[in-house]
Amino acid sequence: MSYDQIEVPEDGEKITFDEETGELSVPDNPIIPIIHGDGIGTDVGPAAQKVLDAAAEATGRSVSWMRVYAGASARDKYDENLPVDTVSAIRDHRVAIKGPLTTPVGAGFRSLNVALRKKLDLYANVRPTYHLDGVPSPVKNPSAMDMVTFRENTEDVYAGIEWEAGTDDVQKVKEFVEEEMGYDDVIHDGPVGIGIKPITEFGTKRLVREAIEYALENDRDSVTLVHKGNIMKFTEGAFRDWGYELAAEEFGDVTITEDELWEEYDGEKPEDKVVVKDRIADNMLQQLLTRTADYDVIATMNLNGDYMSDAAGAQIGGLGIAPGANFGEGLCLAEPVHGSAPKYAGQDKVNPTAMILSGRLMFEYMGWKDAGKLIRDAVEKTISEGDVTYDLHRQIEGGTKLATSEYADKVVENIHELA
């Protein structure tokens, strides 16, 4: 496979995907595309690479990195923000990692991150939230948080169906809603913007399927469907209903509802079952604080997932350490949750933990769970010993303030010590 301006490493092999079995075939020296990203991506990208290389080598493997481009780096090389080469390389090689991207004004995209997800049909945005020893937190017991959010990536408000106030199109939609559909007492007079949010059975069920499979594979007790179905009955309410339907149809022998848990098992969960339950979105934000340990895996729509994962991230120390990854059919694009913070770009200052731990998610998807565990343990050891970047150093007593690159070196040193 060749690309116009991307150099394919000669010392690595491609990861492949068997569509019939749904399984990846991962060599010990895979080619993995990487986008360093914009802003602080120029700092956290190389730092994460260094740590991931060390974890791979410590477990008898190696990574052949393939630099691909989006955002500012793509404009320099291709004079466009998201080249076909980049999308093709990620699709061809199946697994990739990226830093944060900034979508410039007038770029033709609502978001470069969203554009990548849509082009690759990366329908599940997965955000694990867990506390690392030594990270300052605003809550008394941050270790109670150990939750994974499965956020639907292709529907809801991110589908992007909107009409701007003052346009002919929005007037057509308004007239249709009022005159054809009969909702003539809903929209106030004057300028109005209108949007619609599609929630489909197909999109819902493939997301909930991923969440339940993850819970089963990782010995999680429950999957919670988070929605606002008490108000939006035919979109978010449908998400809830289709989620329960999928659980009964495909996982009926290994899942039970919360009602069944109490009616048939007196609240004592059988070891071989996953409880599927649901919560109203606004109440769930409260539950994250008051009943944190009751939640293992969350399955929800795009906007709810953004709120939930950010709120959960605050409880374990903030988005600077929050990892994420996007999954499709035989595809993984790992990325940190945080943004590009351009004012800190190139200062060798910011915390690369989120991108490092996103790489851990990528390794686990590849089946390299030993390397993934080594990364988490080394990061936790580094932070708990007080070797931290400025953002954490200012919140703790004592400790050593490290540059981005120095922090990565310390994590690598701890990988070697723990391996």
PDB file of C-alpha atoms in Angstrom, residues 281-407:
ATOM      1  CA  ALA A 281     -29.280  11.437  32.615  1.00  0.00           C
ATOM      2  CA  ASP A 282     -29.635  14.286  35.116  1.00  0.00           C
ATOM      3  CA  ASN A 283     -30.020  11.864  38.022  1.00  0.00           C
ATOM      4  CA  MET A 284     -27.002   9.937  36.781  1.00  0.00           C
ATOM      5  CA  LEU A 285     -24.785  12.985  37.226  1.00  0.00           C
ATOM      6  CA  GLN A 286     -25.806  12.957  40.882  1.00  0.00           C
ATOM      7  CA  GLN A 287     -25.339   9.200  41.157  1.00  0.00           C
ATOM      8  CA  LEU A 288     -21.749   9.524  39.942  1.00  0.00           C
ATOM      9  CA  LEU A 289     -21.028  11.430  43.164  1.00  0.00           C
ATOM     10  CA  THR A 290     -23.351   9.768  45.658  1.00  0.00           C
ATOM     11  CA  ARG A 291     -23.237   6.109  44.528  1.00  0.00           C
ATOM     12  CA  THR A 292     -20.014   6.032  42.533  1.00  0.00           C
ATOM     13  CA  ALA A 293     -19.156   2.375  43.110  1.00  0.00           C
ATOM     14  CA  ASP A 294     -22.557   1.179  41.821  1.00  0.00           C
ATOM     15  CA  TYR A 295     -21.610   1.840  38.201  1.00  0.00           C
ATOM     16  CA  ASP A 296     -19.260  -0.168  36.005  1.00  0.00           C
ATOM     17  CA  VAL A 297     -20.100   0.334  32.330  1.00  0.00           C
ATOM     18  CA  ILE A 298     -22.218   3.174  30.930  1.00  0.00           C
ATOM     19  CA  ALA A 299     -23.893   3.011  27.508  1.00  0.00           C
ATOM     20  CA  THR A 300     -25.367   6.269  26.296  1.00  0.00           C
ATOM     21  CA  MET A 301     -25.824   8.692  23.429  1.00  0.00           C
ATOM     22  CA  ASN A 302     -23.303  11.248  22.273  1.00  0.00           C
ATOM     23  CA  LEU A 303     -24.190  14.363  24.241  1.00  0.00           C
ATOM     24  CA  ASN A 304     -24.958  12.489  27.470  1.00  0.00           C
ATOM     25  CA  GLY A 305     -21.681  10.610  27.082  1.00  0.00           C
ATOM     26  CA  ASP A 306     -19.743  13.846  26.784  1.00  0.00           C
ATOM     27  CA  TYR A 307     -21.285  15.182  29.977  1.00  0.00           C
ATOM     28  CA  MET A 308     -20.946  11.921  31.915  1.00  0.00           C
ATOM     29  CA  SER A 309     -17.341  11.180  31.039  1.00  0.00           C
ATOM     30  CA  ASP A 310     -16.191  14.749  31.726  1.00  0.00           C
ATOM     31  CA  ALA A 311     -17.969  14.813  35.086  1.00  0.00           C
ATOM     32  CA  ALA A 312     -16.516  11.414  35.971  1.00  0.00           C
ATOM     33  CA  GLY A 313     -13.074  12.613  34.874  1.00  0.00           C
ATOM     34  CA  ALA A 314     -13.266  15.518  37.307  1.00  0.00           C
ATOM     35  CA  GLN A 315     -13.713  13.069  40.189  1.00  0.00           C
ATOM     36  CA  ILE A 316     -10.424  11.320  39.452  1.00  0.00           C
ATOM     37  CA  GLY A 317      -8.310  14.421  38.869  1.00  0.00           C
ATOM     38  CA  GLY A 318      -9.360  16.044  35.596  1.00  0.00           C
ATOM     39  CA  LEU A 319      -9.201  15.590  31.827  1.00  0.00           C
ATOM     40  CA  GLY A 320      -5.422  15.951  31.722  1.00  0.00           C
ATOM     41  CA  ILE A 321      -5.142  12.289  32.651  1.00  0.00           C
ATOM     42  CA  ALA A 322      -8.320  10.988  30.970  1.00  0.00           C
ATOM     43  CA  PRO A 323      -7.774   8.481  28.135  1.00  0.00           C
ATOM     44  CA  GLY A 324     -10.114   7.564  25.317  1.00  0.00           C
ATOM     45  CA  ALA A 325     -10.432   5.543  22.127  1.00  0.00           C
ATOM     46  CA  ASN A 326     -12.865   5.215  19.230  1.00  0.00           C
ATOM     47  CA  PHE A 327     -13.863   1.784  17.947  1.00  0.00           C
ATOM     48  CA  GLY A 328     -15.507   0.527  14.771  1.00  0.00           C
ATOM     49  CA  GLU A 329     -15.637  -2.823  13.011  1.00  0.00           C
ATOM     50  CA  GLY A 330     -12.042  -3.997  13.349  1.00  0.00           C
ATOM     51  CA  LEU A 331     -10.826  -0.422  13.867  1.00  0.00           C
ATOM     52  CA  CYS A 332      -9.383   1.490  16.809  1.00  0.00           C
ATOM     53  CA  LEU A 333      -8.333   5.149  16.935  1.00  0.00           C
ATOM     54  CA  ALA A 334      -7.048   6.004  20.409  1.00  0.00           C
ATOM     55  CA  GLU A 335      -7.022   9.653  21.541  1.00  0.00           C
ATOM     56  CA  PRO A 336      -6.855  11.631  24.784  1.00  0.00           C
ATOM     57  CA  VAL A 337     -10.004  13.395  25.959  1.00  0.00           C
ATOM     58  CA  HIS A 338      -8.349  16.809  26.396  1.00  0.00           C
ATOM     59  CA  GLY A 339      -7.977  19.533  23.763  1.00  0.00           C
ATOM     60  CA  SER A 340      -4.990  21.055  22.003  1.00  0.00           C
ATOM     61  CA  ALA A 341      -4.289  23.970  24.438  1.00  0.00           C
ATOM     62  CA  PRO A 342      -2.265  25.918  21.821  1.00  0.00           C
ATOM     63  CA  LYS A 343      -0.920  28.481  24.308  1.00  0.00           C
ATOM     64  CA  TYR A 344       1.216  25.719  25.881  1.00  0.00           C
ATOM     65  CA  ALA A 345       2.426  24.233  22.585  1.00  0.00           C
ATOM     66  CA  GLY A 346       6.121  23.518  22.329  1.00  0.00           C
ATOM     67  CA  GLN A 347       6.862  24.394  25.956  1.00  0.00           C
ATOM     68  CA  ASP A 348       7.641  20.805  27.046  1.00  0.00           C
ATOM     69  CA  LYS A 349       5.379  21.475  30.002  1.00  0.00           C
ATOM     70  CA  VAL A 350       2.039  19.714  29.811  1.00  0.00           C
ATOM     71  CA  ASN A 351       0.948  16.353  31.173  1.00  0.00           C
ATOM     72  CA  PRO A 352       1.135  13.527  28.571  1.00  0.00           C
ATOM     73  CA  THR A 353      -0.610  10.964  30.808  1.00  0.00           C
ATOM     74  CA  ALA A 354      -3.917  11.049  28.919  1.00  0.00           C
ATOM     75  CA  MET A 355      -2.264  10.200  25.595  1.00  0.00           C
ATOM     76  CA  ILE A 356      -0.047   7.571  27.236  1.00  0.00           C
ATOM     77  CA  LEU A 357      -3.075   5.868  28.801  1.00  0.00           C
ATOM     78  CA  SER A 358      -4.954   6.142  25.490  1.00  0.00           C
ATOM     79  CA  GLY A 359      -2.072   4.127  24.051  1.00  0.00           C
ATOM     80  CA  ARG A 360      -2.684   1.608  26.808  1.00  0.00           C
ATOM     81  CA  LEU A 361      -6.291   1.250  25.543  1.00  0.00           C
ATOM     82  CA  MET A 362      -4.962   0.720  22.021  1.00  0.00           C
ATOM     83  CA  PHE A 363      -2.555  -1.992  23.201  1.00  0.00           C
ATOM     84  CA  GLU A 364      -5.349  -3.770  25.058  1.00  0.00           C
ATOM     85  CA  TYR A 365      -7.491  -3.720  21.910  1.00  0.00           C
ATOM     86  CA  MET A 366      -4.563  -5.351  20.103  1.00  0.00           C
ATOM     87  CA  GLY A 367      -4.449  -8.087  22.741  1.00  0.00           C
ATOM     88  CA  TRP A 368      -1.308  -6.702  24.416  1.00  0.00           C
ATOM     89  CA  LYS A 369      -2.836  -6.632  27.878  1.00  0.00           C
ATOM     90  CA  ASP A 370       0.487  -7.330  29.573  1.00  0.00           C
ATOM     91  CA  ALA A 371       1.981  -4.227  27.967  1.00  0.00           C
ATOM     92  CA  GLY A 372      -1.151  -2.254  28.885  1.00  0.00           C
ATOM     93  CA  LYS A 373      -0.900  -3.253  32.536  1.00  0.00           C
ATOM     94  CA  LEU A 374       2.765  -2.337  32.570  1.00  0.00           C
ATOM     95  CA  ILE A 375       1.926   1.146  31.282  1.00  0.00           C
ATOM     96  CA  ARG A 376      -0.732   1.751  33.924  1.00  0.00           C
ATOM     97  CA  ASP A 377       1.460   0.454  36.739  1.00  0.00           C
ATOM     98  CA  ALA A 378       4.444   2.548  35.622  1.00  0.00           C
ATOM     99  CA  VAL A 379       2.366   5.719  35.278  1.00  0.00           C
ATOM    100  CA  GLU A 380       0.838   5.167  38.717  1.00  0.00           C
ATOM    101  CA  LYS A 381       4.249   4.500  40.268  1.00  0.00           C
ATOM    102  CA  THR A 382       5.644   7.670  38.708  1.00  0.00           C
ATOM    103  CA  ILE A 383       2.832   9.886  39.971  1.00  0.00           C
ATOM    104  CA  SER A 384       2.572   8.282  43.429  1.00  0.00           C
ATOM    105  CA  GLU A 385       6.299   8.929  43.947  1.00  0.00           C
ATOM    106  CA  GLY A 386       5.704  12.634  43.250  1.00  0.00           C
ATOM    107  CA  ASP A 387       7.370  12.782  39.825  1.00  0.00           C
ATOM    108  CA  VAL A 388       4.799  14.887  38.012  1.00  0.00           C
ATOM    109  CA  THR A 389       4.286  17.672  35.496  1.00  0.00           C
ATOM    110  CA  TYR A 390       3.405  21.221  36.557  1.00  0.00           C
ATOM    111  CA  ASP A 391      -0.390  20.701  36.600  1.00  0.00           C
ATOM    112  CA  LEU A 392      -0.177  18.083  39.358  1.00  0.00           C
ATOM    113  CA  HIS A 393       2.899  19.513  41.066  1.00  0.00           C
ATOM    114  CA  ARG A 394       1.056  22.710  42.001  1.00  0.00           C
ATOM    115  CA  GLN A 395      -1.625  20.614  43.752  1.00  0.00           C
ATOM    116  CA  ILE A 396       0.630  18.422  45.897  1.00  0.00           C
ATOM    117  CA  GLU A 397       3.148  18.999  48.636  1.00  0.00           C
ATOM    118  CA  GLY A 398       6.732  18.191  47.771  1.00  0.00           C
ATOM    119  CA  GLY A 399       7.424  16.098  44.720  1.00  0.00           C
ATOM    120  CA  THR A 400       9.497  16.886  41.677  1.00  0.00           C
ATOM    121  CA  LYS A 401       8.221  19.055  38.826  1.00  0.00           C
ATOM    122  CA  LEU A 402       9.157  17.501  35.489  1.00  0.00           C
ATOM    123  CA  ALA A 403       8.942  18.627  31.885  1.00  0.00           C
ATOM    124  CA  THR A 404       6.779  16.582  29.516  1.00  0.00           C
ATOM    125  CA  SER A 405       9.795  14.745  28.093  1.00  0.00           C
ATOM    126  CA  GLU A 406      11.320  14.194  31.564  1.00  0.00           C
ATOM    127  CA  TYR A 407       8.068  12.730  32.827  1.00  0.00           C
TER     128      TYR A 407
END
